Coordinates of C-alpha atoms and ligand atoms in Angstrom, one line a residue:
M386 CA 82.8 112.2 86.7
Q387 CA 86.5 113.4 86.9
D388 CA 88.8 111.5 84.3
G389 CA 85.9 108.8 84.0
R390 CA 86.2 108.5 87.5
T391 CA 83.4 108.9 90.2
T392 CA 84.2 110.6 93.3
L393 CA 82.5 110.0 96.5
T394 CA 81.1 113.6 96.4
Q395 CA 79.6 113.0 93.1
F396 CA 78.5 109.6 94.0
I397 CA 76.5 111.0 97.2
I398 CA 74.9 113.7 95.1
E399 CA 73.7 111.3 92.4
E400 CA 72.3 109.0 95.3
Q401 CA 70.4 112.0 96.8
R402 CA 68.8 112.8 93.4
H403 CA 67.0 109.4 93.8
V404 CA 65.4 110.2 97.0
A405 CA 62.2 112.0 96.8
G406 CA 62.2 115.0 99.2
A407 CA 65.9 114.6 100.3
T408 CA 67.2 117.8 102.2
G409 CA 70.8 117.2 101.7
D410 CA 71.3 116.5 105.2
F411 CA 72.3 112.8 104.9
S412 CA 74.8 113.7 102.0
G413 CA 76.1 116.4 104.2
L414 CA 76.7 114.1 107.0
L415 CA 78.3 111.3 104.8
N416 CA 80.7 114.1 103.7
D417 CA 81.7 115.1 107.1
I418 CA 82.3 111.4 107.9
A419 CA 84.5 110.9 105.0
T420 CA 86.3 114.0 106.0
A421 CA 86.9 112.8 109.4
C422 CA 88.2 109.4 108.0
K423 CA 90.7 111.3 105.8
V424 CA 91.8 113.2 108.9
I425 CA 92.2 109.9 110.9
A426 CA 93.8 108.3 107.9
N427 CA 96.6 111.0 107.9
A428 CA 97.1 110.5 111.7
V429 CA 97.6 106.8 111.6
S430 CA 100.0 107.0 108.3
K431 CA 102.1 109.6 110.5
G432 CA 102.2 107.3 113.5
A433 CA 105.6 107.6 115.3
L434 CA 106.7 110.3 113.4
I435 CA 104.4 112.9 115.2
G436 CA 104.4 110.9 118.4
L437 CA 101.0 109.0 118.2
L438 CA 101.6 105.5 118.6
G439 CA 101.2 104.1 122.3
N440 CA 99.0 104.3 125.2
A441 CA 97.0 107.2 126.1
G442 CA 97.0 106.4 129.7
G443 CA 93.5 105.4 130.5
E444 CA 90.8 102.7 129.8
N445 CA 87.3 103.0 127.9
I446 CA 84.1 101.8 129.3
Q447 CA 85.0 98.3 128.1
G448 CA 88.2 98.2 130.3
E449 CA 90.4 98.1 127.3
V450 CA 93.4 100.3 127.2
Q451 CA 93.0 103.3 125.4
K452 CA 95.7 104.2 122.6
K453 CA 96.6 107.6 121.7
L454 CA 95.2 107.1 118.2
D455 CA 91.8 105.9 119.9
V456 CA 91.4 109.2 121.6
I457 CA 92.5 111.3 118.7
S458 CA 90.2 109.4 116.3
N459 CA 87.3 109.8 118.6
D460 CA 87.8 113.5 119.0
V461 CA 88.0 113.8 115.2
M462 CA 84.8 111.9 114.6
I463 CA 83.0 114.3 117.2
R464 CA 84.5 117.8 115.7
S465 CA 83.7 116.8 112.3
N466 CA 80.2 115.7 112.7
E467 CA 78.9 117.9 115.6
W468 CA 78.9 121.3 113.8
A469 CA 76.8 120.9 110.7
G470 CA 73.2 120.6 112.1
H471 CA 72.8 116.9 110.8
L472 CA 72.9 115.1 114.0
A473 CA 71.0 115.0 117.4
G474 CA 73.7 113.0 119.2
M475 CA 76.6 110.7 118.9
A476 CA 77.6 107.6 120.4
S477 CA 81.2 105.9 120.4
E478 CA 83.0 102.9 121.8
E479 CA 85.4 105.3 123.5
M480 CA 82.9 107.4 125.6
D481 CA 80.9 105.7 128.6
D482 CA 77.7 107.9 127.8
I483 CA 75.9 109.3 124.8
Y484 CA 77.3 112.6 123.4
P485 CA 74.0 114.7 122.7
V486 CA 74.7 117.5 120.4
A487 CA 74.2 120.6 122.5
G488 CA 75.1 124.2 123.1
E489 CA 75.6 126.6 120.3
H490 CA 75.1 123.5 117.7
V491 CA 72.0 123.2 115.8
R492 CA 70.5 119.6 116.3
G493 CA 69.2 117.5 113.2
K494 CA 67.5 114.4 112.7
Y495 CA 70.2 111.6 112.6
L496 CA 72.3 109.7 115.4
L497 CA 75.8 108.7 114.3
V498 CA 77.2 105.6 116.5
F499 CA 80.7 104.5 115.5
D500 CA 84.0 102.8 116.8
P501 CA 86.7 105.5 116.0
L502 CA 89.7 103.1 115.7
D503 CA 88.5 99.2 115.4
G504 CA 91.4 96.7 115.7
S505 CA 93.5 99.6 117.6
S506 CA 95.6 96.8 119.5
N507 CA 97.3 96.7 116.2
I508 CA 98.3 100.4 115.6
D509 CA 101.6 100.0 117.2
I510 CA 102.4 97.1 114.9
N511 CA 101.7 98.8 111.8
I512 CA 98.6 96.5 111.1
T513 CA 95.6 97.6 109.1
V514 CA 92.8 99.4 111.4
G515 CA 89.7 101.3 110.7
T516 CA 86.6 103.6 111.6
I517 CA 83.2 101.9 111.7
F518 CA 79.9 103.7 111.8
S519 CA 76.2 103.7 111.6
I520 CA 73.5 106.1 110.9
L521 CA 70.1 106.0 112.7
R522 CA 67.1 108.3 112.7
S523 CA 66.4 110.2 115.6
P524 CA 63.2 109.4 117.3
N525 CA 63.1 113.1 118.1
P526 CA 64.6 115.1 115.1
G527 CA 65.9 118.6 116.2
A528 CA 66.0 117.5 119.8
Q529 CA 69.0 116.7 122.0
A530 CA 69.4 112.8 121.7
K531 CA 68.9 110.5 124.9
L532 CA 70.2 107.1 125.4
D533 CA 67.0 105.2 124.4
D534 CA 67.0 106.9 121.2
F535 CA 69.9 105.0 120.4
L536 CA 68.6 101.6 121.2
Q537 CA 67.5 100.5 118.0
P538 CA 67.4 97.3 116.0
G539 CA 70.2 97.2 113.2
T540 CA 67.1 97.0 110.6
E541 CA 66.5 100.5 111.3
Q542 CA 70.1 101.8 110.2
V543 CA 69.8 104.2 107.3
C544 CA 73.6 104.0 106.4
A545 CA 76.6 102.1 107.7
G546 CA 80.2 102.0 106.5
F547 CA 83.7 101.5 107.5
A548 CA 87.1 103.1 106.6
L549 CA 90.1 100.9 106.3
Y550 CA 93.6 102.5 107.0
G551 CA 95.9 99.9 105.1
P552 CA 98.2 99.7 102.4
S553 CA 95.3 102.0 100.9
T554 CA 92.8 103.8 102.7
L555 CA 89.3 102.7 101.6
L556 CA 85.9 103.7 102.7
I557 CA 83.0 100.7 102.2
I558 CA 79.7 102.0 102.4
T559 CA 75.8 101.1 102.0
S560 CA 72.8 103.1 102.5
G561 CA 70.6 99.9 101.7
H562 CA 71.1 99.8 98.0
G563 CA 74.2 97.3 97.8
V564 CA 77.9 98.2 99.1
N565 CA 80.3 100.3 97.3
G566 CA 83.8 100.7 98.2
F567 CA 86.1 103.8 97.4
T568 CA 89.7 104.3 97.5
L569 CA 91.4 107.7 98.7
D570 CA 93.3 109.1 96.1
R571 CA 95.7 111.1 98.4
E572 CA 97.0 113.4 95.5
V573 CA 93.6 114.6 94.8
G574 CA 92.2 114.1 98.5
E575 CA 88.9 112.5 97.2
F576 CA 87.6 108.8 97.7
I577 CA 87.0 107.5 94.1
L578 CA 84.6 104.7 93.5
T579 CA 86.6 101.5 92.6
H580 CA 84.8 98.7 94.0
P581 CA 81.1 99.2 92.8
G582 CA 78.6 96.6 93.8
M583 CA 80.6 94.4 96.1
R584 CA 79.2 90.8 96.6
I585 CA 80.3 88.2 99.1
P586 CA 80.9 84.7 97.5
E587 CA 78.2 82.4 99.0
D588 CA 80.9 79.5 99.3
T589 CA 84.3 79.8 101.0
Q590 CA 87.2 77.7 102.0
E591 CA 88.4 80.3 104.5
F592 CA 87.6 81.0 108.1
A593 CA 88.6 83.7 110.9
I594 CA 88.3 82.7 114.5
N595 CA 90.8 83.4 117.6
A596 CA 91.7 79.7 118.1
S597 CA 93.3 80.5 121.2
N598 CA 90.0 80.7 122.9
E599 CA 88.9 77.2 121.6
R600 CA 88.7 75.8 125.2
F601 CA 85.8 78.2 125.8
W602 CA 83.9 77.5 122.7
E603 CA 80.5 76.0 122.6
Q604 CA 79.9 72.8 120.9
P605 CA 78.3 74.2 117.5
V606 CA 81.4 76.2 116.8
K607 CA 83.6 73.5 117.9
R608 CA 82.1 71.3 115.4
Y609 CA 82.3 73.6 112.6
V610 CA 86.0 74.5 113.2
D611 CA 86.9 70.8 113.7
E612 CA 85.3 69.9 110.3
C613 CA 86.8 72.6 108.4
R614 CA 90.3 71.5 109.8
A615 CA 89.6 68.1 109.0
G616 CA 89.9 69.1 105.3
K617 CA 89.8 66.9 102.3
T618 CA 89.2 63.6 104.3
G619 CA 86.7 65.0 106.8
P620 CA 82.9 65.5 106.4
R621 CA 83.5 68.6 104.2
G622 CA 85.4 67.1 101.9
K623 CA 87.8 69.8 101.1
D624 CA 90.6 71.8 102.7
F625 CA 90.1 75.1 104.5
N626 CA 92.4 77.9 105.0
M627 CA 92.4 80.0 108.3
R628 CA 93.1 83.8 109.0
W629 CA 93.1 86.0 112.2
I630 CA 94.2 89.7 111.9
A631 CA 92.6 90.5 115.1
S632 CA 91.1 93.7 113.2
M633 CA 87.6 93.1 112.4
V634 CA 87.6 95.9 109.6
A635 CA 90.3 94.2 107.9
E636 CA 88.7 90.7 108.1
T637 CA 85.3 92.5 106.9
Y638 CA 87.2 93.8 103.9
R639 CA 88.7 90.5 103.1
I640 CA 85.3 88.7 103.1
L641 CA 83.7 91.4 101.0
T642 CA 86.4 90.7 98.6
R643 CA 86.9 87.0 98.5
G644 CA 84.3 85.6 100.9
G645 CA 85.0 83.7 104.2
V646 CA 83.2 83.5 107.5
F647 CA 84.3 85.4 110.9
M648 CA 83.5 84.1 114.2
Y649 CA 83.7 85.9 117.6
P650 CA 81.1 83.4 119.1
K651 CA 79.5 83.1 122.5
D652 CA 82.0 81.5 124.6
T653 CA 82.4 80.2 128.2
K654 CA 85.5 82.7 129.2
D655 CA 84.0 85.2 131.1
A656 CA 80.2 84.4 132.1
A657 CA 79.3 88.5 132.4
K658 CA 80.0 88.8 128.4
P659 CA 77.8 86.9 125.9
G660 CA 80.5 87.8 123.1
R661 CA 83.3 90.2 122.6
L662 CA 82.2 92.6 120.1
R663 CA 79.7 95.3 120.6
L664 CA 76.3 95.4 119.0
L665 CA 75.5 99.0 118.1
Y666 CA 79.1 100.4 116.5
E667 CA 80.6 96.9 115.6
A668 CA 78.1 94.1 114.7
N669 CA 75.1 96.2 113.3
P670 CA 77.1 98.3 110.9
V671 CA 79.0 95.2 109.6
G672 CA 75.8 93.1 109.5
F673 CA 74.1 95.5 107.4
I674 CA 77.2 96.0 104.9
V675 CA 77.5 91.9 104.9
E676 CA 73.7 91.4 104.3
Q677 CA 73.7 94.2 101.3
A678 CA 76.6 92.0 99.8
G679 CA 74.7 89.0 99.8
G680 CA 76.0 87.3 103.1
L681 CA 74.6 86.8 106.4
C682 CA 75.3 88.1 110.1
S683 CA 74.2 86.1 113.0
T684 CA 74.4 85.7 116.7
G685 CA 74.6 81.8 115.8
L686 CA 70.7 81.6 116.8
A687 CA 69.4 84.9 115.4
R688 CA 69.7 87.4 112.7
M689 CA 71.8 90.2 114.1
L690 CA 69.8 93.1 112.7
D691 CA 66.8 91.9 114.4
I692 CA 68.3 92.1 117.8
R693 CA 66.6 94.9 120.0
P694 CA 69.5 96.5 121.8
T695 CA 69.2 97.1 125.9
A696 CA 72.4 99.0 126.3
L697 CA 74.8 101.3 124.5
H698 CA 77.8 99.2 125.0
Q699 CA 76.2 95.7 124.6
R700 CA 78.1 92.8 123.5
V701 CA 77.0 90.0 121.3
P702 CA 78.4 86.7 119.6
L703 CA 79.2 87.8 116.0
I704 CA 79.3 85.2 113.0
F705 CA 79.2 86.8 109.5
G706 CA 80.2 86.0 106.1
S707 CA 79.6 83.6 103.2
K708 CA 75.9 83.0 103.3
N709 CA 76.1 79.1 103.0
E710 CA 78.8 78.8 105.7
V711 CA 76.9 81.0 107.9
E712 CA 73.6 79.0 107.5
R713 CA 75.5 76.0 108.2
I714 CA 76.8 77.3 111.5
E715 CA 73.2 78.6 112.5
R716 CA 72.0 74.8 111.6
Y717 CA 74.7 73.3 114.0
H718 CA 73.5 75.8 116.7
R719 CA 69.9 74.9 116.1
E720 CA 70.5 71.1 116.0
L721 CA 72.2 71.3 119.4
L722 CA 69.1 73.0 120.8
T723 CA 66.7 70.5 119.6
A724 CA 68.9 67.7 120.5
A725 CA 68.8 69.0 124.2
Ligands
F6P1258 O1 87.7 95.4 119.8 C1 87.5 94.7 118.5 C2 88.5 94.0 117.9 O2 89.9 94.6 118.0 C3 88.2 93.6 116.6 O3 88.7 94.3 115.6 C4 89.0 92.3 116.5 O4 88.3 91.3 115.5 C5 89.1 91.7 117.9 O5 88.7 92.8 118.8 C6 90.4 90.9 118.3 O6 90.1 90.2 119.6 P1 91.2 89.1 120.2 O7 92.2 90.3 120.8 O8 90.6 88.4 121.0 O9 91.8 88.5 118.8

């Protein structure tokens, strides 16, 4: 405790004390991730002052234009986390293949998967972006990681979290015992526990979806959104509000704070893509956090964390947030199936 405040470092050490046989590896890894997030937060906040806005000149494997800050953030995550001996490998939205810890570095027992800068289309317009991460156990501790090692269902996550680079820099983490939120005190240089035990309200009157895709939606999502929009005089008997930030980390934080539902559902826009967002470094970490906060995360037909991944950059339909709303959307999907 510092002036009655709990720092992230203290929080991690206290947590470690409750785990019999803990070696400190996991605590060390979380500290390195937090350091990387501080470095990225600093770069994001300087933006144009140090020439960091704009495109990097390439595309990632998703065919998305890479921003300079995407590339820098990816590099910061790799360099901060490869040296300490906690990891066997890493994988990132910004790298086609896995990144095995190799060469002079000691290999450890964890795998780190991340999206170094989620929502990066928002960078140039100064809207909140963030870093998402997920920690898995390596099936071959101490050995260089292989692609198959990463293809674990979300239920196997040891820890997940995201940093939010907005008006404040925040770090939200879970290691399976609830969700805790920390705010970066820039003067002190430490994340301080400001949001202990975050819980998502079970009911909500707020939904988030990219409505420009409406013509591609499937019937259950169309039905749900139509009913929300019908408001007080419709079947739901209450008015709803809509939000779309186009930055999933920011939407996740809003939902953790005051409830809501987020949907990037399966649609018919591109038959080759079963969804827009990626399972391993977007849907699974968010799903773990949301479930730990009392919410639900689903594809519409199945619990997200139960999906067995088949590819590193696999896309999935993603629906998460307040429990009663996600259950309703899942019911609409099931009803369509039984009617067919
Ligand atoms: O790449 C992920 C992401 O930027 C999310 O953070 C966000 O929710 C989504 O894509 C935005 O998609 P769209 O451009 O279709 O609104």
